[in-house]
PDB file of C-alpha atoms in Angstrom:
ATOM      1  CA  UNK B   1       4.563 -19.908  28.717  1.00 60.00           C
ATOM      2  CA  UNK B   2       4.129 -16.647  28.995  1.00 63.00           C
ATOM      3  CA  UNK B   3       8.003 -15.783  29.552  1.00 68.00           C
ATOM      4  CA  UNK B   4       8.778 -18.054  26.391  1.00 76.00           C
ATOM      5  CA  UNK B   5       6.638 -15.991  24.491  1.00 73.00           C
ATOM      6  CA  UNK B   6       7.957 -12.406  25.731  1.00 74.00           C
ATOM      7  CA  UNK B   7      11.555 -13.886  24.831  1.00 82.00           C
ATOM      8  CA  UNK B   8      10.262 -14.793  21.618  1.00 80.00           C
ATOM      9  CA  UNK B   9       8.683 -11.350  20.856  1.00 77.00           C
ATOM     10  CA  UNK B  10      11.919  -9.847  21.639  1.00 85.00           C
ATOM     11  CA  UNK B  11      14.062 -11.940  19.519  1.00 88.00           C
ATOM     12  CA  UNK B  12      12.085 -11.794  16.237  1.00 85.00           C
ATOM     13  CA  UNK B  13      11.850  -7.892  16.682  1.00 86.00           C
ATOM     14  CA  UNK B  14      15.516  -8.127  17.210  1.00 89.00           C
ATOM     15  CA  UNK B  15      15.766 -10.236  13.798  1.00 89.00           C
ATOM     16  CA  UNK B  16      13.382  -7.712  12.224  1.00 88.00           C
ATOM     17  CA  UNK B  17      15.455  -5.152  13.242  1.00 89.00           C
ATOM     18  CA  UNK B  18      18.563  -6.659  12.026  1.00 91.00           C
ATOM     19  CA  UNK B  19      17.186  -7.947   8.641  1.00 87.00           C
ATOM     20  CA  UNK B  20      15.903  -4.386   7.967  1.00 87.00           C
ATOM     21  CA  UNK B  21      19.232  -2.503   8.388  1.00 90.00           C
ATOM     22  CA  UNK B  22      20.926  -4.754   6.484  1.00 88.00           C
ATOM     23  CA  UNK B  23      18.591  -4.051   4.038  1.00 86.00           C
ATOM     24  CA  UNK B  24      19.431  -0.423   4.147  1.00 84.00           C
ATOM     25  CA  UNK B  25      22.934  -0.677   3.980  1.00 85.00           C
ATOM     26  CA  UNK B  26      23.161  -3.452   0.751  1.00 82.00           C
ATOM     27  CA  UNK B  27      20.122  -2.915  -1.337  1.00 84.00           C
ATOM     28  CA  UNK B  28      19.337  -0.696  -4.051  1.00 86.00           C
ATOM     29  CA  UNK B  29      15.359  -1.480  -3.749  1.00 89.00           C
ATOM     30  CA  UNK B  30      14.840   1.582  -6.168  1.00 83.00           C
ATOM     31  CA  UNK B  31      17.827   0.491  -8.958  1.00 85.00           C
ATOM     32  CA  UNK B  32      17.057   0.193 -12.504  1.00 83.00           C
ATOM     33  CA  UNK B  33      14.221   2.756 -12.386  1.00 84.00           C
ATOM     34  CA  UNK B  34      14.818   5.076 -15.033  1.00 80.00           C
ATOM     35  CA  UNK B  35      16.369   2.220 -17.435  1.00 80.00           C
ATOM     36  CA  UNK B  36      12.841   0.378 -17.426  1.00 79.00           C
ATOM     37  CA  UNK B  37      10.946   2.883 -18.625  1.00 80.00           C
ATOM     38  CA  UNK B  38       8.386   1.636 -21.221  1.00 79.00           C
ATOM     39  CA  UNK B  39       7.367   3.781 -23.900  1.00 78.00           C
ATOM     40  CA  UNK B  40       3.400   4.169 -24.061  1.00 81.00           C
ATOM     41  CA  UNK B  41       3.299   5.269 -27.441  1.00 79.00           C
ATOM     42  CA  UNK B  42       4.398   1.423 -28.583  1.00 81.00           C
ATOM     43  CA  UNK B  43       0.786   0.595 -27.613  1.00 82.00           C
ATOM     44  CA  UNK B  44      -0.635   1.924 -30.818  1.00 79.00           C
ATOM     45  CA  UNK B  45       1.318  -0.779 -32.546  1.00 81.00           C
ATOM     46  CA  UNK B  46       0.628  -3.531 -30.616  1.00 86.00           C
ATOM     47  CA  UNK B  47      -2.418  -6.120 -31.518  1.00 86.00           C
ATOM     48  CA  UNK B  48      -5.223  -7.775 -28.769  1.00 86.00           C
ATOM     49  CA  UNK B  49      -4.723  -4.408 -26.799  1.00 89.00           C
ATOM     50  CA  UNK B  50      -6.535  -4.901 -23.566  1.00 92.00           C
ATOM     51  CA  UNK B  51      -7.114  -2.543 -20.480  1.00 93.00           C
ATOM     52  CA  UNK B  52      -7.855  -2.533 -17.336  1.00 95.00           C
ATOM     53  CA  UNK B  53      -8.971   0.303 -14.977  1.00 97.00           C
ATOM     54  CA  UNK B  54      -7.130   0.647 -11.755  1.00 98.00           C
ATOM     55  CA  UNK B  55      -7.479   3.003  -9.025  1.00 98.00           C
ATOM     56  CA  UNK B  56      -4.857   3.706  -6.666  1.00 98.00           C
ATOM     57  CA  UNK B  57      -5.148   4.772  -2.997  1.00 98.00           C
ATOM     58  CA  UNK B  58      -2.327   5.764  -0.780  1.00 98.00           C
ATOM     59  CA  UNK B  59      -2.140   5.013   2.797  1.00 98.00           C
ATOM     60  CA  UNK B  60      -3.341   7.646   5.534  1.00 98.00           C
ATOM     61  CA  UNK B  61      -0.232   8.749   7.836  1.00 97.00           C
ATOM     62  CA  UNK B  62       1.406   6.660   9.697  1.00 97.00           C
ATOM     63  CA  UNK B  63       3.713   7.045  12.436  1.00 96.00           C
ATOM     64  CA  UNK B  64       6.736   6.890  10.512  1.00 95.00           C
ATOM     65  CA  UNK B  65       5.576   9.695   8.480  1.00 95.00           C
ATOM     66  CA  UNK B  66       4.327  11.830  12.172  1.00 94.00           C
ATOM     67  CA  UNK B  67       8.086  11.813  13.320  1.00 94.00           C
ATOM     68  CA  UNK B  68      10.437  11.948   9.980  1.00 93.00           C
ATOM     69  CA  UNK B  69       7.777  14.130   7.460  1.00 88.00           C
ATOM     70  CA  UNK B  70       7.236  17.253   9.570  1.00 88.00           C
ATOM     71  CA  UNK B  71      10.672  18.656   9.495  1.00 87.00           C
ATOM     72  CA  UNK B  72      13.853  18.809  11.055  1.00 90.00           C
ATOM     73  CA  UNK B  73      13.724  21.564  13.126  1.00 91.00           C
ATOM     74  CA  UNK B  74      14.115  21.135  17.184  1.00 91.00           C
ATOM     75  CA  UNK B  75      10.137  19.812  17.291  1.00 94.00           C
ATOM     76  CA  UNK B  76      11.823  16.619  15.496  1.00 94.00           C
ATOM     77  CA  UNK B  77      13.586  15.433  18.642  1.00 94.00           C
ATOM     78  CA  UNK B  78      10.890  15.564  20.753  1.00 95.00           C
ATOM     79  CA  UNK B  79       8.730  13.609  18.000  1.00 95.00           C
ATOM     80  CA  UNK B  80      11.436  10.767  17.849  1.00 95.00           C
ATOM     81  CA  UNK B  81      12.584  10.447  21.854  1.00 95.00           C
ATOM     82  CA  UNK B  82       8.517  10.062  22.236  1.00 95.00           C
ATOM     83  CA  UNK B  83       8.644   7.879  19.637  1.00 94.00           C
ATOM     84  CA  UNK B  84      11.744   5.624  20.836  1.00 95.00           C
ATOM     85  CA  UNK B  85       9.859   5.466  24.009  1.00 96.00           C
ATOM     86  CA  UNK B  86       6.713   4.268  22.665  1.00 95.00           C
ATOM     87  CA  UNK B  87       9.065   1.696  20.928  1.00 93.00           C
ATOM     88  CA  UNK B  88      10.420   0.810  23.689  1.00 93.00           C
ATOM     89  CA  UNK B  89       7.454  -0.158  25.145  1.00 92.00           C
ATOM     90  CA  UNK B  90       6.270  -2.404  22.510  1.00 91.00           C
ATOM     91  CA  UNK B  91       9.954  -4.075  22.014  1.00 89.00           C
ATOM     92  CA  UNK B  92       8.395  -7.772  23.007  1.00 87.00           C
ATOM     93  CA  UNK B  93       5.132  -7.279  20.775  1.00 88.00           C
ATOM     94  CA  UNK B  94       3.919  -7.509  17.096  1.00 87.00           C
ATOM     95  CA  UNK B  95       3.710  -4.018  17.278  1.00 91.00           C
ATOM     96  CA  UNK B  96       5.828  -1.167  16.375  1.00 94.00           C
ATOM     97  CA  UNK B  97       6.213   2.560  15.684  1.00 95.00           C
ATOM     98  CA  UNK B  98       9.289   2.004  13.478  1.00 94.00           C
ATOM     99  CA  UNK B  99       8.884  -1.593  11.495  1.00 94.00           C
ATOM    100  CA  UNK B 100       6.308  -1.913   9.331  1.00 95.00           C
ATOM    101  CA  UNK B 101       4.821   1.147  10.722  1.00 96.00           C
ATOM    102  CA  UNK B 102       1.633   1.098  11.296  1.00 96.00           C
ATOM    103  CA  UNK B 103      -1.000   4.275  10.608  1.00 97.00           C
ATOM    104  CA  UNK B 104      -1.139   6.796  13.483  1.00 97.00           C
ATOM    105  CA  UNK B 105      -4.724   8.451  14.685  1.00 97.00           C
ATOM    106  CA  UNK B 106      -4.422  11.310  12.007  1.00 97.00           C
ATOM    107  CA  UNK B 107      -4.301   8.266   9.481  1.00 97.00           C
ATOM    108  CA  UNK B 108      -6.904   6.261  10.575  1.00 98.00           C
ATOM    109  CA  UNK B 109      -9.260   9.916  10.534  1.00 98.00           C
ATOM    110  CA  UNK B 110      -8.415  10.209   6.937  1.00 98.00           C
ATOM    111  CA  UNK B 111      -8.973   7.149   6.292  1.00 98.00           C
ATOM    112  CA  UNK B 112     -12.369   7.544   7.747  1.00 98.00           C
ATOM    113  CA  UNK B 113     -12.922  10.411   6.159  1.00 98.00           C
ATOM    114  CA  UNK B 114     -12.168   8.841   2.990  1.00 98.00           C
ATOM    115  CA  UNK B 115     -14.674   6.235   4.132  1.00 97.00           C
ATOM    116  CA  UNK B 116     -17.433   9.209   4.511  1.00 96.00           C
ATOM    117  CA  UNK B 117     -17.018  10.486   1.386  1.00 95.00           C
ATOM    118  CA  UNK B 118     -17.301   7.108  -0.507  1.00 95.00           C
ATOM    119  CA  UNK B 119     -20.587   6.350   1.056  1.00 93.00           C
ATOM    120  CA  UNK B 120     -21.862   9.922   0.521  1.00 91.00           C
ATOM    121  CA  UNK B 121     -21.673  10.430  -2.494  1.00 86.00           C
ATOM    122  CA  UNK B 122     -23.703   8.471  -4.518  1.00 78.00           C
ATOM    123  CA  UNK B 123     -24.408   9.000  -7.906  1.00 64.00           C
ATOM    124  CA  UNK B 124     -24.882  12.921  -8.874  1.00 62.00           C
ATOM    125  CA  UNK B 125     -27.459  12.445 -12.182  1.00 56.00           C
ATOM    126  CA  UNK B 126     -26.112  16.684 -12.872  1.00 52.00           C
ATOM    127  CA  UNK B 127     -22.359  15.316 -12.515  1.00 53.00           C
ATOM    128  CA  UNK B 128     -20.500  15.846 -15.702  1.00 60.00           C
ATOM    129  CA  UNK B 129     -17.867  13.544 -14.325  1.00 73.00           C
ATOM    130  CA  UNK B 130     -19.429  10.007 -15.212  1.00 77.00           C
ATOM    131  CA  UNK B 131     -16.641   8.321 -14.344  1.00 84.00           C
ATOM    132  CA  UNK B 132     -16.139   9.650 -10.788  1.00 89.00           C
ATOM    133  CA  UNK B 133     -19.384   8.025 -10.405  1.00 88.00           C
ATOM    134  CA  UNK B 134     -17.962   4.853 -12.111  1.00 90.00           C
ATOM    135  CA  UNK B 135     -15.129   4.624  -9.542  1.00 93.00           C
ATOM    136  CA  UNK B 136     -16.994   5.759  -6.764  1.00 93.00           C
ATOM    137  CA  UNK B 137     -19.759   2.597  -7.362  1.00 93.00           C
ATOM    138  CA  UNK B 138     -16.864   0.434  -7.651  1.00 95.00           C
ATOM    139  CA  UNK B 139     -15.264   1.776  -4.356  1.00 96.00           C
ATOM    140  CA  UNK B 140     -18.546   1.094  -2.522  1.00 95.00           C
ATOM    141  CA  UNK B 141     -18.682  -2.249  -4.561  1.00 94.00           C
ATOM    142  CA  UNK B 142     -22.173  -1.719  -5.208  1.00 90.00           C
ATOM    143  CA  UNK B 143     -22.369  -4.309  -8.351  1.00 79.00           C
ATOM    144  CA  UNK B 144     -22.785  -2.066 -11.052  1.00 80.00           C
ATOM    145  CA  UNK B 145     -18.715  -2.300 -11.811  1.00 90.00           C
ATOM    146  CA  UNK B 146     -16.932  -5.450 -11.023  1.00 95.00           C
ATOM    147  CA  UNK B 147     -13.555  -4.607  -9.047  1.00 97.00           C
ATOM    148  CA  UNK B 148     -11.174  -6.712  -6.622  1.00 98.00           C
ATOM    149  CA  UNK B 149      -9.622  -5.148  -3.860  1.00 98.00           C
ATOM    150  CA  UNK B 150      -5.259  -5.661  -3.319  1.00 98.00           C
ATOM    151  CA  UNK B 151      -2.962  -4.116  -0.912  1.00 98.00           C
ATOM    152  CA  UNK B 152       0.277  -3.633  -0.075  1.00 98.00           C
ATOM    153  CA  UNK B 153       1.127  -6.127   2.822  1.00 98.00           C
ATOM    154  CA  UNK B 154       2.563  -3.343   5.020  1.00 98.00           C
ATOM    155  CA  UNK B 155       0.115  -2.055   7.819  1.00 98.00           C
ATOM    156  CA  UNK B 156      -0.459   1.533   6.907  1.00 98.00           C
ATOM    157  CA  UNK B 157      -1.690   0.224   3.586  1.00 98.00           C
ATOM    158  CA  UNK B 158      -4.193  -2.567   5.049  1.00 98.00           C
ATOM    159  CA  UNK B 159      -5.541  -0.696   7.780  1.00 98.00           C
ATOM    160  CA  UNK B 160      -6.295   2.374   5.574  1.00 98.00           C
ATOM    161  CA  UNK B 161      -8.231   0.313   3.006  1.00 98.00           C
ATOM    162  CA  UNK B 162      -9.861  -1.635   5.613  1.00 98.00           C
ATOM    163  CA  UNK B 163     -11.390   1.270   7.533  1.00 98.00           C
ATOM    164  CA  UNK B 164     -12.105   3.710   3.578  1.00 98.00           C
ATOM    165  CA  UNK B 165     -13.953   0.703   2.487  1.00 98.00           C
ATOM    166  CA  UNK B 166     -15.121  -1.026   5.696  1.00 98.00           C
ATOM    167  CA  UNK B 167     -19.125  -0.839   4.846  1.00 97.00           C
ATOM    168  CA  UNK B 168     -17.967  -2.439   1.405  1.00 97.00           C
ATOM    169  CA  UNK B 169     -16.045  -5.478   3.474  1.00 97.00           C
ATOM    170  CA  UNK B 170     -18.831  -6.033   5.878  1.00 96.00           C
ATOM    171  CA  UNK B 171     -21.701  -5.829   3.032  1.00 95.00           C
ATOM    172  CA  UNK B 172     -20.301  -8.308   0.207  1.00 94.00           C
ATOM    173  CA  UNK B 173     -18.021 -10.758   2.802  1.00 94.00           C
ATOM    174  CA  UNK B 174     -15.226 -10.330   0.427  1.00 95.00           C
ATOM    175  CA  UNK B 175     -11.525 -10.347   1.268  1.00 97.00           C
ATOM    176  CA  UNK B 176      -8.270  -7.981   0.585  1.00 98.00           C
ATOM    177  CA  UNK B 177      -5.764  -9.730  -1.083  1.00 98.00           C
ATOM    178  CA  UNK B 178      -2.118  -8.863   0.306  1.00 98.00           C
ATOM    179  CA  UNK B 179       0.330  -8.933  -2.114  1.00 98.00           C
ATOM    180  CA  UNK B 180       4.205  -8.157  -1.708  1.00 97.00           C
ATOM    181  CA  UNK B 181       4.048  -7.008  -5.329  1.00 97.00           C
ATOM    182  CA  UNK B 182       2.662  -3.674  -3.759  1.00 98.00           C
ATOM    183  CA  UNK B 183       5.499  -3.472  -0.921  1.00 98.00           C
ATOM    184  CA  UNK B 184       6.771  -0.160  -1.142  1.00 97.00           C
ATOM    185  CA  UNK B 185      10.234   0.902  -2.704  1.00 96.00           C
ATOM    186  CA  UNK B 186      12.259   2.068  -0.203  1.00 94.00           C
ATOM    187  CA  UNK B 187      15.689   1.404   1.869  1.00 92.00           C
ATOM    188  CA  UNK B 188      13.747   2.656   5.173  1.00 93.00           C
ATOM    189  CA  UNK B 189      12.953   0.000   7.898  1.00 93.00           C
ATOM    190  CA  UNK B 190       9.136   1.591   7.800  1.00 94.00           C
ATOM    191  CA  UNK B 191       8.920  -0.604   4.861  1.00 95.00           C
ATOM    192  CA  UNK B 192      10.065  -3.695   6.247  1.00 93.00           C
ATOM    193  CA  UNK B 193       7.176  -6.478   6.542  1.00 94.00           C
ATOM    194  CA  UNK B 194       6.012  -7.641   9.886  1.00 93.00           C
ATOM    195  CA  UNK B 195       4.676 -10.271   8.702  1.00 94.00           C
ATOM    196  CA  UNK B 196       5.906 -13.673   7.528  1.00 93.00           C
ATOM    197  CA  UNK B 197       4.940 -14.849   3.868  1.00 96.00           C
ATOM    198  CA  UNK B 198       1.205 -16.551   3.583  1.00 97.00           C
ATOM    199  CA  UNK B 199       0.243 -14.634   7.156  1.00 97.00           C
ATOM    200  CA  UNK B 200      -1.132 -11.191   8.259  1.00 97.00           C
ATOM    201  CA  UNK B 201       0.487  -8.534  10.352  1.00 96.00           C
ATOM    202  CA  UNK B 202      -0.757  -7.058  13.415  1.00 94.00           C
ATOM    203  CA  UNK B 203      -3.368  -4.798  13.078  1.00 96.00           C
ATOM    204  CA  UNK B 204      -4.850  -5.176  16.245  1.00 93.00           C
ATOM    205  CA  UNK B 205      -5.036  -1.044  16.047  1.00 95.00           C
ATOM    206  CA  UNK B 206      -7.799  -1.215  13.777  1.00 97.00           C
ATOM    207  CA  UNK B 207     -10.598  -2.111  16.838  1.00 96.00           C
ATOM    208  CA  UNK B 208      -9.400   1.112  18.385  1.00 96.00           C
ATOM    209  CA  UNK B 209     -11.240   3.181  15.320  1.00 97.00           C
ATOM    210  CA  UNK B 210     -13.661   0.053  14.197  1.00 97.00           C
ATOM    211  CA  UNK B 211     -14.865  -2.162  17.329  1.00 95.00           C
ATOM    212  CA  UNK B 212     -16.780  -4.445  15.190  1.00 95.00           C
ATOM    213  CA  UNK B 213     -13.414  -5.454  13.412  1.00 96.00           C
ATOM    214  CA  UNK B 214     -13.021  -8.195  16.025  1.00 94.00           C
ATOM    215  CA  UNK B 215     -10.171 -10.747  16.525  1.00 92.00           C
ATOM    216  CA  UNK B 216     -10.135 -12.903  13.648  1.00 95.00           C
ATOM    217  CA  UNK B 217      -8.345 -11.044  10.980  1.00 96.00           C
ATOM    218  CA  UNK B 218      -8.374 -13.673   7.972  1.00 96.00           C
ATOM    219  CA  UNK B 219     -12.234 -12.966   7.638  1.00 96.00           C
ATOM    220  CA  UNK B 220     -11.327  -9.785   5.646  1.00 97.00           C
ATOM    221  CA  UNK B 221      -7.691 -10.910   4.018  1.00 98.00           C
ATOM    222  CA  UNK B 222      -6.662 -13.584   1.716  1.00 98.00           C
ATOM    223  CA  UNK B 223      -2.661 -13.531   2.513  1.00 98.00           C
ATOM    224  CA  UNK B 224      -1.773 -16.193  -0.751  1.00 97.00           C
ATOM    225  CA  UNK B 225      -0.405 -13.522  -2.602  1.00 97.00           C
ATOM    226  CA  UNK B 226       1.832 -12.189   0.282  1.00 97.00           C
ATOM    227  CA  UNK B 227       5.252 -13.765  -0.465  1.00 95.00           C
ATOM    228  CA  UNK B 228       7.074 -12.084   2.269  1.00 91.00           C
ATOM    229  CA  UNK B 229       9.410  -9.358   2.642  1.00 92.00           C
ATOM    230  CA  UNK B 230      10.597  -7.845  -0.570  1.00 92.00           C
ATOM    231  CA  UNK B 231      14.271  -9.180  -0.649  1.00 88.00           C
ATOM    232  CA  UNK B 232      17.856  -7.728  -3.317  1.00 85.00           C
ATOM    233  CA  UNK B 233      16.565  -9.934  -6.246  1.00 88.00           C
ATOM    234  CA  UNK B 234      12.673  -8.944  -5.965  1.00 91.00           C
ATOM    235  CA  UNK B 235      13.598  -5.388  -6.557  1.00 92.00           C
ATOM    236  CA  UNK B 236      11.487  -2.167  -6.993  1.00 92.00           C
ATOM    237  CA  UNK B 237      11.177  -2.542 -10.795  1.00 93.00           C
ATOM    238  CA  UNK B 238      10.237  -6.403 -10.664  1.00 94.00           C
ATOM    239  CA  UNK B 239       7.723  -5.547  -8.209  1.00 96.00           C
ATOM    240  CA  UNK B 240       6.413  -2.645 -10.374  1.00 96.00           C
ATOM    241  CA  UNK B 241       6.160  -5.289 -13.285  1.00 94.00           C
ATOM    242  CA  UNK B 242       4.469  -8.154 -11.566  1.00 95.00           C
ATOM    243  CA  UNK B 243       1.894  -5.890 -10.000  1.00 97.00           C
ATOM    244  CA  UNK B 244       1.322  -4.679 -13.458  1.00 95.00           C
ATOM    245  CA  UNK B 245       1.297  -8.050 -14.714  1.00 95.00           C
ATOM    246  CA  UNK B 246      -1.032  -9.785 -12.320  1.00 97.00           C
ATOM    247  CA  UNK B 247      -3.729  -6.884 -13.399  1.00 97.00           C
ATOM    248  CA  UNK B 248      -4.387  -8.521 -16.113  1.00 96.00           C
ATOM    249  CA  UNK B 249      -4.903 -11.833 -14.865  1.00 96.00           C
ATOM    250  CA  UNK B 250      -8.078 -10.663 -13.246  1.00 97.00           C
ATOM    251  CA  UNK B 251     -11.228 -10.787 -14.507  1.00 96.00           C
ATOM    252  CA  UNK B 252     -13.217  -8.115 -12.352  1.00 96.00           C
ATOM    253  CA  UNK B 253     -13.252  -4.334 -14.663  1.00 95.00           C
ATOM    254  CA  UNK B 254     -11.673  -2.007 -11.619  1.00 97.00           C
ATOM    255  CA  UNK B 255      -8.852  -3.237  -9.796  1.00 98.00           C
ATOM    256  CA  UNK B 256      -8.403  -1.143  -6.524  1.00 98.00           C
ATOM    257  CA  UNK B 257      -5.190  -0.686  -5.059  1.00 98.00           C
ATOM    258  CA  UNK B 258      -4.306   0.275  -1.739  1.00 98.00           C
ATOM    259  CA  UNK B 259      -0.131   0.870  -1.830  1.00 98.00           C
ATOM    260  CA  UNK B 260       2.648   3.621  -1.096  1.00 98.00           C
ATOM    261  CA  UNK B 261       3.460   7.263  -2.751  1.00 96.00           C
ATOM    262  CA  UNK B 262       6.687   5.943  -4.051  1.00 96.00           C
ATOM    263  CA  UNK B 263       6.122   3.334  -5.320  1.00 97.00           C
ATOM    264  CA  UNK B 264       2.699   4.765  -6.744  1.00 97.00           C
ATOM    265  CA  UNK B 265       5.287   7.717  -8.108  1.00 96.00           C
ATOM    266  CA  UNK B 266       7.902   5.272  -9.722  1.00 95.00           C
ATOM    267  CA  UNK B 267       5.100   3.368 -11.234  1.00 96.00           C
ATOM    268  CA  UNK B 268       4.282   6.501 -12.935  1.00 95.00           C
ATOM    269  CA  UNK B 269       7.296   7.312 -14.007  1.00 93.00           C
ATOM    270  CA  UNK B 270       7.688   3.741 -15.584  1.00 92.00           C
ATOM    271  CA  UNK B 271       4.515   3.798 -17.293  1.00 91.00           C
ATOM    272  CA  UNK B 272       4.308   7.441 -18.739  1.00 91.00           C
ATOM    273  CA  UNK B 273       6.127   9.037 -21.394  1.00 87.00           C
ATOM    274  CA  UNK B 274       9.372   9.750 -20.430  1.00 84.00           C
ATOM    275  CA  UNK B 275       8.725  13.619 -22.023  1.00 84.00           C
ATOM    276  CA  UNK B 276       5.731  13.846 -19.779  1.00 86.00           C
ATOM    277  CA  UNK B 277       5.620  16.367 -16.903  1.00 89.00           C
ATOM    278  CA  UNK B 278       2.514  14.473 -15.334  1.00 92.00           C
ATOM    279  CA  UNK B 279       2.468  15.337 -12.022  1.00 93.00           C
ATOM    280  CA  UNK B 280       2.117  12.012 -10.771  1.00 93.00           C
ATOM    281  CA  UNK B 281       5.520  11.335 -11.685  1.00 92.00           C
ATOM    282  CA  UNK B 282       7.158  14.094  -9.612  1.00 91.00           C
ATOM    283  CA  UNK B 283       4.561  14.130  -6.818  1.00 94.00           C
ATOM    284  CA  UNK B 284       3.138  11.896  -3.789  1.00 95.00           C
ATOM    285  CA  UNK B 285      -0.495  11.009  -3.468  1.00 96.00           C
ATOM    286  CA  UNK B 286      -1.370  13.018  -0.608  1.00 96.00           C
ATOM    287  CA  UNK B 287      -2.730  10.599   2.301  1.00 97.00           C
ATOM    288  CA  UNK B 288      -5.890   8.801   1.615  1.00 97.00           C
ATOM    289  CA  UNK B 289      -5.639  10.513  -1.838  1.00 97.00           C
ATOM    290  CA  UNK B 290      -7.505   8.391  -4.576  1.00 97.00           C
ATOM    291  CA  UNK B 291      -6.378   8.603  -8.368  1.00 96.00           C
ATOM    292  CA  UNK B 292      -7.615   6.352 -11.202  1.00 96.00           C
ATOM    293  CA  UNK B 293      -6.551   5.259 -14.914  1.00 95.00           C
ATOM    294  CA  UNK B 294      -6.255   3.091 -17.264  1.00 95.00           C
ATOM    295  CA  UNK B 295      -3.676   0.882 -17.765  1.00 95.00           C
ATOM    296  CA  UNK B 296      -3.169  -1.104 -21.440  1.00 93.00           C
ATOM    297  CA  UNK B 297      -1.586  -4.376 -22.578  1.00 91.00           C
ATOM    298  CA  UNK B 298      -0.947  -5.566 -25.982  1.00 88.00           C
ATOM    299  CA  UNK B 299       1.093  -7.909 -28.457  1.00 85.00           C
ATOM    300  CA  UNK B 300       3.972  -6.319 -30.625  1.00 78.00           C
ATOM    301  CA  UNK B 301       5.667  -8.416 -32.851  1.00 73.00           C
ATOM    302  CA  UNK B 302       9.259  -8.624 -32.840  1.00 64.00           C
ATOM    303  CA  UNK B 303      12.149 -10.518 -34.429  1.00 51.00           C
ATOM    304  CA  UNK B 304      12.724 -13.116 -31.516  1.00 42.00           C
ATOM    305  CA  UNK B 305       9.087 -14.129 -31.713  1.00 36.00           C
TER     306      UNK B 305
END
């Protein structure tokens, strides 16, 4: 039993592995980008304008980032034969450096860190920032803002949450929805989904940093909106546009987000003017960085109803 399920590890990585490079080679996850662009201004002629405040909170570092982020210089081929070794290692596991990849222990501190920082800072009554308050209560989930937590179904993205807003999980028994919506927009294999559609991913790494986490992994995830891996005709810009859709099928007042720096940046640079130099549009999130807005929907009348 044992052997069968060694084989079996080895051929679905070997399918992963596969499925991802093909990937690379024929999509164009990011196409379409600067030809959706929706004007923000229309808003102000658009009737039963709604909104909905959404906070967005990129993933600590992973070990994709540890070996292809720090440069190119002769450190970079240590980083990746280490890395290919590691790899090599896990081969018949869930796990991976390269697929799906997971956070590393830099981002599992800031993600802790980020997790410190919620928690200590409570409301500051000489704060002239109100609404860092606001989003800070609804990051701890305290009650005094409704908010609903979603996340990217990649690793990076679910462990970071998890551990940031661990004493919120544990507290109110609520669950992070995965949704592929969030997946991020990319061609690299980091991005690839390790997990099959209505299930979770291994993140076995997450007992390493918070013992109490246990075994049992649907306590603290509702997988129903994870349809799978993001495939050629569930594109970056469809993605963008269901995510942004689905916010406003909730009811809660925050909806916190727990996703990627591109696709956070090409939601941006959907979303604002086009004229705007908002540095969210040219920039990443740094890791564990935490931004808010708020994000409108209205009616607009128009000749084909």
């Amino acid at each position: 039993e044992d052997e069968n399920l060694f084989i079996k590890g080895i051929l679905r990585k070997f399918k992963l592995y596969v499925e991802g490079i093909l990937f690379m080679v024929f999509s164009k996850d990011g196409k379409g980008i600067n030809k959706n662009k929706i004007d923000p201004e229309s808003i102000k002629e658009c009737k039963d304008v709604i909104s909905k405040k959404v906070v967005f909170i990129r993933h600590g570092e992973s070990d994709w980032n540890d070996v292809f982020n720090k440069g190119f210089g002769p450190s970079f081929f240590v980083r990746l034969f280490k890395a290919m070794i590691r790899e090599t290692k896990l081969y018949p596991t869930s796990d991976s450096i390269f697929l799906d990849s997971p956070l590393n222990d830099e981002g599992f501190k800031q993600a802790l860190e980020l997790r410190k920082y919620i928690n200590e800072n409570k409301d500051n009554s000489t704060s002239d920032q109100s609404h860092v308050n606001d989003i800070l209560s609804a990051l701890r989930g305290d009650g005094k803002i409704t908010s609903v937590i979603v996340c990217s179904n990649l690793r990076r993205a679910i462990s970071t949450i998890t551990a940031a807003l661990w004493d919120r999980l544990i507290t109110n028994k609520e669950k992070i929805i995965l949704s592929s919506s969030l997946q991020e927009i990319s061609l690299n294999v980091d991005t690839k989904a390790s997990a099959d559609a209505k299930c979770i991913p291994d993140l076995s790494r997450i007992n390493h940093y918070i013992p109490e986490f246990g075994d049992d992994p649907s306590l603290y995830y509702d997988p129903s909106e994870n349809l799978g891996n993001k495939t050629r005709s569930f594109n970056g810009v469809k993605r963008l546009k269901a995510f942004g859709d689905w916010v406003f099928t909730r009811n809660e007042d925050v909806i916190i987000t727990s996703g990627h720096s591109l696709w956070f940046k090409y939601f941006f640079q959907i979303y604002l003017k086009d004229s705007s130099n908002h540095i969210a549009k040219n920039n990443k999130i740094v890791n564990s960085g935490v931004i808010s807005f708020t994000l409108y929907k209205g009616t607009k009348d128009t000749d084909s109803g």
